[in-house]
CSV table of C-alpha atoms in Angstrom, one decimal:
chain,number,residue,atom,x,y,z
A,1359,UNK,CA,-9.8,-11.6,11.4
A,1360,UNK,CA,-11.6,-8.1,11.5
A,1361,UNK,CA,-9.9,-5.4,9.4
A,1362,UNK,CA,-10.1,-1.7,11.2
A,1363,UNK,CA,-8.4,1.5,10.4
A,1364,UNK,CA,-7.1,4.4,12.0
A,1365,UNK,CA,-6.6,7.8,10.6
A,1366,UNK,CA,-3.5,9.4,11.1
A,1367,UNK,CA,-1.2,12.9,10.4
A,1368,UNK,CA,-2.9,14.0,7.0
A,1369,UNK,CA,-3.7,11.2,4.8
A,1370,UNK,CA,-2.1,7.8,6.6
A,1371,UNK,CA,-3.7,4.8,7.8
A,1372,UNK,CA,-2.8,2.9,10.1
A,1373,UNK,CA,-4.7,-0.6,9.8
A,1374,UNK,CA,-4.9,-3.4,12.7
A,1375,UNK,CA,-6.1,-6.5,12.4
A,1376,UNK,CA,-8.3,-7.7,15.2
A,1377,UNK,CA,-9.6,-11.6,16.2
A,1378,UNK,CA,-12.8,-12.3,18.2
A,1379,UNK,CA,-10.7,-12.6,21.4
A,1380,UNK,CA,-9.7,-8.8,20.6
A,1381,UNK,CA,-6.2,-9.8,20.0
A,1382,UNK,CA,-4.3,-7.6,17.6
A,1383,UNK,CA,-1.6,-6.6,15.0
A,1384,UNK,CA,-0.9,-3.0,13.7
A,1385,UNK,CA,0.8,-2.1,11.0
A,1386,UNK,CA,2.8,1.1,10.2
A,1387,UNK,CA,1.8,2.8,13.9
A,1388,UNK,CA,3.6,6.3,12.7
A,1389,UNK,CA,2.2,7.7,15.2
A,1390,UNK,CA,1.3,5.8,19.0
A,1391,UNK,CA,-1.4,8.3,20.6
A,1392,UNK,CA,-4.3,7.4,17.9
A,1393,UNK,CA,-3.6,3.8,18.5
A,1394,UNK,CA,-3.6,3.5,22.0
A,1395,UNK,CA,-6.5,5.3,21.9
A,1396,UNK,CA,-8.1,2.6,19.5
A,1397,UNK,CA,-6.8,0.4,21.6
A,1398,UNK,CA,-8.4,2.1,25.3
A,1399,UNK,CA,-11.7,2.5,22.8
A,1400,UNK,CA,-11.9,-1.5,21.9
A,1401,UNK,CA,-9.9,-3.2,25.0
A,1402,UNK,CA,-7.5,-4.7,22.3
A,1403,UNK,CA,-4.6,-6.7,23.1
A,1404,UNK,CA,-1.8,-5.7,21.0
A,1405,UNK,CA,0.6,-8.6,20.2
A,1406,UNK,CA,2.6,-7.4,17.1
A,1407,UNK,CA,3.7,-4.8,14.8
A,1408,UNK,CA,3.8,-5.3,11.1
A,1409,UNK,CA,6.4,-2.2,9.6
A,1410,UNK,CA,7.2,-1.6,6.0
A,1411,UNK,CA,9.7,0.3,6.1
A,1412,UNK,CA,12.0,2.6,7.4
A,1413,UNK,CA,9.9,5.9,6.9
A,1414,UNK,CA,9.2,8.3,10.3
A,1415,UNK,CA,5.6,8.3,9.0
A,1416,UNK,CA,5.2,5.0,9.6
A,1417,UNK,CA,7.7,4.0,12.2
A,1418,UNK,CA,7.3,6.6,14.8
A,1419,UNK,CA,5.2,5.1,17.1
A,1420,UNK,CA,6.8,2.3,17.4
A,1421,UNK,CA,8.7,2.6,20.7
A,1422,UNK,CA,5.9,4.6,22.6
A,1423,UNK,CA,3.5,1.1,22.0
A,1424,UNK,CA,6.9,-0.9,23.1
A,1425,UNK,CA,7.3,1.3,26.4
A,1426,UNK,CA,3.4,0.7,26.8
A,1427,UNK,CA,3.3,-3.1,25.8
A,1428,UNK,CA,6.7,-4.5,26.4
A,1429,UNK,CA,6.4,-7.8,25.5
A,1430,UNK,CA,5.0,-7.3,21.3
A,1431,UNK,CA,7.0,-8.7,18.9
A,1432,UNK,CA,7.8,-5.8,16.3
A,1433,UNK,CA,8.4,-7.4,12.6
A,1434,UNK,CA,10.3,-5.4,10.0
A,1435,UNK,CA,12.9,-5.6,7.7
A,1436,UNK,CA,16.3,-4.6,8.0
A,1437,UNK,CA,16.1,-1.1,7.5
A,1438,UNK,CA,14.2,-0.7,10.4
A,1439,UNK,CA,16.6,-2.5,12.8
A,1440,UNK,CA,16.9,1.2,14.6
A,1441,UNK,CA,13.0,1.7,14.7
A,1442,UNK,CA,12.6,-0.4,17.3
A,1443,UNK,CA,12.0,-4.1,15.4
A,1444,UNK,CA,12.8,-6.8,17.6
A,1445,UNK,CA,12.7,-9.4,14.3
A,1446,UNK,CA,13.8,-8.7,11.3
A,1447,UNK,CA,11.8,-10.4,8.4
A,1448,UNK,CA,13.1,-11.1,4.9
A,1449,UNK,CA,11.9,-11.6,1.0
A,1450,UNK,CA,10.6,-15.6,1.5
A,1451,UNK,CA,9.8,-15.8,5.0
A,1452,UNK,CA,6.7,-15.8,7.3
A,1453,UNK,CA,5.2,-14.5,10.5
A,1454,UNK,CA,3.2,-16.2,12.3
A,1455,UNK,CA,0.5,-14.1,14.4
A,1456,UNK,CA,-2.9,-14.5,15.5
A,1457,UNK,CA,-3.1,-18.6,14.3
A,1458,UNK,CA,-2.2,-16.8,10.8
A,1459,UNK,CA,0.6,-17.3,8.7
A,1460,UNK,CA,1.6,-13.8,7.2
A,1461,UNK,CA,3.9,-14.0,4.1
A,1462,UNK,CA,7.1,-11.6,3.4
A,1463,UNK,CA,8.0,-10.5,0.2
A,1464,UNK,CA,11.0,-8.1,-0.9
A,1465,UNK,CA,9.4,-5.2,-2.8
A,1466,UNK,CA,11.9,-2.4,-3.3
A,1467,UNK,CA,11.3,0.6,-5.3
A,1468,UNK,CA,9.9,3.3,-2.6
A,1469,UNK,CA,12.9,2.5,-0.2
A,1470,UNK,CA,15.5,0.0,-1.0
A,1471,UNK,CA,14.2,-2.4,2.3
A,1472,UNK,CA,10.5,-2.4,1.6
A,1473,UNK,CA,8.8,-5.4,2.5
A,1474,UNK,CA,5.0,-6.4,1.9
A,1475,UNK,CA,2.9,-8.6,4.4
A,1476,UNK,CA,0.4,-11.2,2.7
A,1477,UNK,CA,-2.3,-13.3,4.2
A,1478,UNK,CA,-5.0,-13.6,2.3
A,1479,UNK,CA,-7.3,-11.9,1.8
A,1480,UNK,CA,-5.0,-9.0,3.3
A,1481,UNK,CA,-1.8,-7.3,2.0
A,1482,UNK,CA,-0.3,-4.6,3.6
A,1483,UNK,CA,1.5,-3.1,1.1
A,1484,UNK,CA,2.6,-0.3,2.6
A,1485,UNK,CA,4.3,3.3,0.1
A,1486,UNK,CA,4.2,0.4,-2.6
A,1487,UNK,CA,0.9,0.0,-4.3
A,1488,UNK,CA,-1.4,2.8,-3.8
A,1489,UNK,CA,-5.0,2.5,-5.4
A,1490,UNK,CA,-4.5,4.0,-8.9
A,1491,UNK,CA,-1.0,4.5,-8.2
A,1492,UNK,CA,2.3,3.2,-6.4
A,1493,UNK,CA,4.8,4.7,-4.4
A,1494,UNK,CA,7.4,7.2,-5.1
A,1495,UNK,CA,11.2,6.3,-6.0
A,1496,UNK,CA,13.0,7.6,-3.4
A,1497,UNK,CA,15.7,5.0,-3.0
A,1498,UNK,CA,15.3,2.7,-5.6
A,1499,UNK,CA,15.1,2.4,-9.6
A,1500,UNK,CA,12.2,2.4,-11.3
A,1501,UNK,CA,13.1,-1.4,-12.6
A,1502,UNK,CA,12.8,-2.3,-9.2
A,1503,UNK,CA,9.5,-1.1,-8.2
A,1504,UNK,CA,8.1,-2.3,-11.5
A,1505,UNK,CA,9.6,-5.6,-10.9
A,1506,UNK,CA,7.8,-5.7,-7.1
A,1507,UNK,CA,4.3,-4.8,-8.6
A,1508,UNK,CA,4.7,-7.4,-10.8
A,1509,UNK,CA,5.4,-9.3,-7.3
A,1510,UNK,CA,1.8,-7.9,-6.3
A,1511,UNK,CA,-0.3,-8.8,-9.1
A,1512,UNK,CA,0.8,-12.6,-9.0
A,1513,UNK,CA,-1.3,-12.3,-6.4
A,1514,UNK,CA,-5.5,-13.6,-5.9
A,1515,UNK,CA,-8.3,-10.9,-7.7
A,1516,UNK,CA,-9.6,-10.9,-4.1
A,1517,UNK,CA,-6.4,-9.8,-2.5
A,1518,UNK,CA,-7.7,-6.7,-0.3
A,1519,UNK,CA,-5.0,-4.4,-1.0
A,1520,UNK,CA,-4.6,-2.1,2.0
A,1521,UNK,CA,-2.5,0.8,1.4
A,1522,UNK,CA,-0.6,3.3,3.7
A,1523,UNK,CA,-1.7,6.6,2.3
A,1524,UNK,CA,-5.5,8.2,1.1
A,1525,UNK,CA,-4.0,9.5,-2.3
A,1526,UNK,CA,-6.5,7.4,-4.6
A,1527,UNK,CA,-8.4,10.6,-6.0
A,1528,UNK,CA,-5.1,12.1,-7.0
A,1529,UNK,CA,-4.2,9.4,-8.2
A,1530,UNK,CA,-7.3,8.3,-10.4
A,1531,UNK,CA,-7.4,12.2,-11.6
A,1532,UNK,CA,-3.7,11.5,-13.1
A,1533,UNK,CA,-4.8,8.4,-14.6
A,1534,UNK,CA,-7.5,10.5,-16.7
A,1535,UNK,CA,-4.7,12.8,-17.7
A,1536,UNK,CA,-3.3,10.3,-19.8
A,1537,UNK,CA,-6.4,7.8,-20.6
A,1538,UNK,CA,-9.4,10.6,-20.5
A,1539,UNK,CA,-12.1,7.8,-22.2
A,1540,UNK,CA,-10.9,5.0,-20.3
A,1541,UNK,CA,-14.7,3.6,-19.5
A,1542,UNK,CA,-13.4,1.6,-16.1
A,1543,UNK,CA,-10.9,4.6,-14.9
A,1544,UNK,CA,-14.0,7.1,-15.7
A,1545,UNK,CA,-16.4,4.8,-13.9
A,1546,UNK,CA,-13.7,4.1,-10.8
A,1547,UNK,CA,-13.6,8.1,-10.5
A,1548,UNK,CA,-16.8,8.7,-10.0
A,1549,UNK,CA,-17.1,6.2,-7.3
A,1550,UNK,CA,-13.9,7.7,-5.5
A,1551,UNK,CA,-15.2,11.4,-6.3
A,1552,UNK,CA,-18.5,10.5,-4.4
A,1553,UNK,CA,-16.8,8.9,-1.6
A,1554,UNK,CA,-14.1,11.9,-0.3
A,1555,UNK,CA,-16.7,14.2,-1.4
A,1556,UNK,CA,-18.3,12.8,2.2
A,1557,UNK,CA,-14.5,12.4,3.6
A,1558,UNK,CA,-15.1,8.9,3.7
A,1559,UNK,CA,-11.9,6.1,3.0
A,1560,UNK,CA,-11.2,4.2,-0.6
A,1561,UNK,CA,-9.2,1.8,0.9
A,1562,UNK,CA,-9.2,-1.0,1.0
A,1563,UNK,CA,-9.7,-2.4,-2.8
A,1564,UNK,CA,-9.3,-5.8,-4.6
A,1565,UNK,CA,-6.5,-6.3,-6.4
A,1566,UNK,CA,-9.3,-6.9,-9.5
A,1567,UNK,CA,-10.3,-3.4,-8.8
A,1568,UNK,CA,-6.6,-2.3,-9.2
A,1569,UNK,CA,-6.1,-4.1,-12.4
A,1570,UNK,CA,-8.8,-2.5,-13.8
A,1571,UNK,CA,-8.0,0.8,-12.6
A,1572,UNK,CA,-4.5,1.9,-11.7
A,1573,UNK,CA,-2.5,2.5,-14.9
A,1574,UNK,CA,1.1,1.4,-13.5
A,1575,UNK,CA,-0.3,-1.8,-13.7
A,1576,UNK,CA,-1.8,-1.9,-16.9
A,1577,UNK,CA,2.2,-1.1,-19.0
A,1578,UNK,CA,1.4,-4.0,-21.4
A,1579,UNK,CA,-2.2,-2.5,-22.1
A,1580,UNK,CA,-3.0,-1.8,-25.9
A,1581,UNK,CA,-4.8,1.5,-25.1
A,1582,UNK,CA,-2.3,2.6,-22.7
A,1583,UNK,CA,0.8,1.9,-24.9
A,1584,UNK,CA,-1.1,3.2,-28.0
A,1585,UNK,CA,-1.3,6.2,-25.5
A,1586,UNK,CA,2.3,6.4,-24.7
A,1587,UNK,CA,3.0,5.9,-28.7
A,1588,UNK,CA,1.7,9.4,-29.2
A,1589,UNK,CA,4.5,11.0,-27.3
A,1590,UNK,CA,7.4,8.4,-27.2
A,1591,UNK,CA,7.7,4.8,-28.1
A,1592,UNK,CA,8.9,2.7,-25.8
A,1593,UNK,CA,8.9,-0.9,-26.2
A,1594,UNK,CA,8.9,-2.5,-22.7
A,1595,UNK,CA,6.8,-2.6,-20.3
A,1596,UNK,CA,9.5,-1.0,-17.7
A,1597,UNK,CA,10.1,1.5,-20.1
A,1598,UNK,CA,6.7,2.5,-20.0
A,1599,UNK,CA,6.4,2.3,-16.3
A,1600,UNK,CA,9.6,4.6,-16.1
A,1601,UNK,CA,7.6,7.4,-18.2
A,1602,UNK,CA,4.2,7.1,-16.2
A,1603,UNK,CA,6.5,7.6,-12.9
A,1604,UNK,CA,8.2,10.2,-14.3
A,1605,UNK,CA,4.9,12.0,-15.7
A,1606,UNK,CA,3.4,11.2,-12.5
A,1607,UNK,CA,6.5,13.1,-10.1
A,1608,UNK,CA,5.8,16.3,-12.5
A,1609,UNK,CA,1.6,16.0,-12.1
């Protein structure tokens, strides 16, 4: 499968998966007029939409690519049931699209419904795991969303994390707030710095590159909880994860 992306509102992607027959998924169309015109561009042939979660962003153009191609299967969980998914998908179970089995996993946290799509190498991991960071806790508890990046990093080193939103320099400039002589964080935001300095995309990374690099992953990290130590000791890894979310809503 080719990987493509397609910019949308300020900072989204949209990513579709293409085979060499031009057959296609997409994934989080929030909006339907840059993808049809991908499509037009390419000739594609839609045949399903991966979605997330509930969120307009990445939803709304979901019933103009219905109304266009009637006949694509729409996967999502069940917080998008009025969204216009025609299967709902659960934590455990698989779609199978293109010849390719995609695995479903529950990761709540960002919304309460949020679901992740795995086939390797690709994970579409929608408001979840952003690189350098993760998604904001607007429904769930910060337990929650720790416990689905643990989820995540059970996952291959080559895993080609594809996240929904540009925010990585952000992100990696946070990260330096709290470890400034991280050597892998300092090296990662140069490379980022370089790369939207010519408006050009982060995304996607490996998982590796995320272990390395994005701090909400790295709670049981000597540096980071000797870090931490300095202003508050905490002595679980969730605890930990609660203060960097918390530091990182206020940043």
């Amino acid at each position: 499968m080719n990987l493509n992306s397609i910019p949308a509102f300020q900072d989204n992607y949209i990513w579709v998966l293409t085979n060499n027959e031009g057959h296609c998924l997409i994934v989080d169309p929030g909006d339907a007029k840059p993808v049809l015109d991908a499509i037009a561009e390419h000739n594609w042939q839609p045949e399903a939409i991966l979605l997330t979660h509930h969120h307009q962003d990445h939803v709304g153009g979901v019933k103009e690519l219905r109304e266009h191609f009637p006949k694509i299967v729409v996967y999502g969980p069940a917080e998008t049931q009025d969204k216009g998914t025609t299967q709902v998908v659960k934590d455990g179970e698989s779609a199978f699209i293109l010849g390719h089995e995609f695995s479903v996993f529950a990761t709540p946290g960002h919304t309460l419904g949020h679901i992740c799509y795995f086939s390797h190498p690709y994970l579409f991991c929608g408001d979840t795991l952003f690189s350098g960071g993760c998604g904001r806790l607007f429904e769930g508890t910060s337990i929650q969303m720790y416990q689905s990046l643990k989820k995540i990093c059970a996952l291959p080193d080559d895993t080609l994390v594809c996240s929904a939103h540009e925010y990585t320099l952000s992100n990696i400039k946070f990260a330096l707030s709290i470890l400034p002589h991280d050597s892998f964080i300092n090296e990662y935001y140069r490379k980022v710095n370089e790369l939207r300095a010519k408006n050009q995309m982060t995304l996607p990374v490996t998982l590796k590159n995320e272990r390395q690099n994005n701090i909400f992953l790295r709670t049981e990290d000597i540096d980071l909880i000797n870090e931490i130590n300095k202003e508050t000791i905490l002595q679980h890894p969730e605890e930990r994860f609660a203060w960097l979310r918390s530091k990182k809503d206020r940043f």
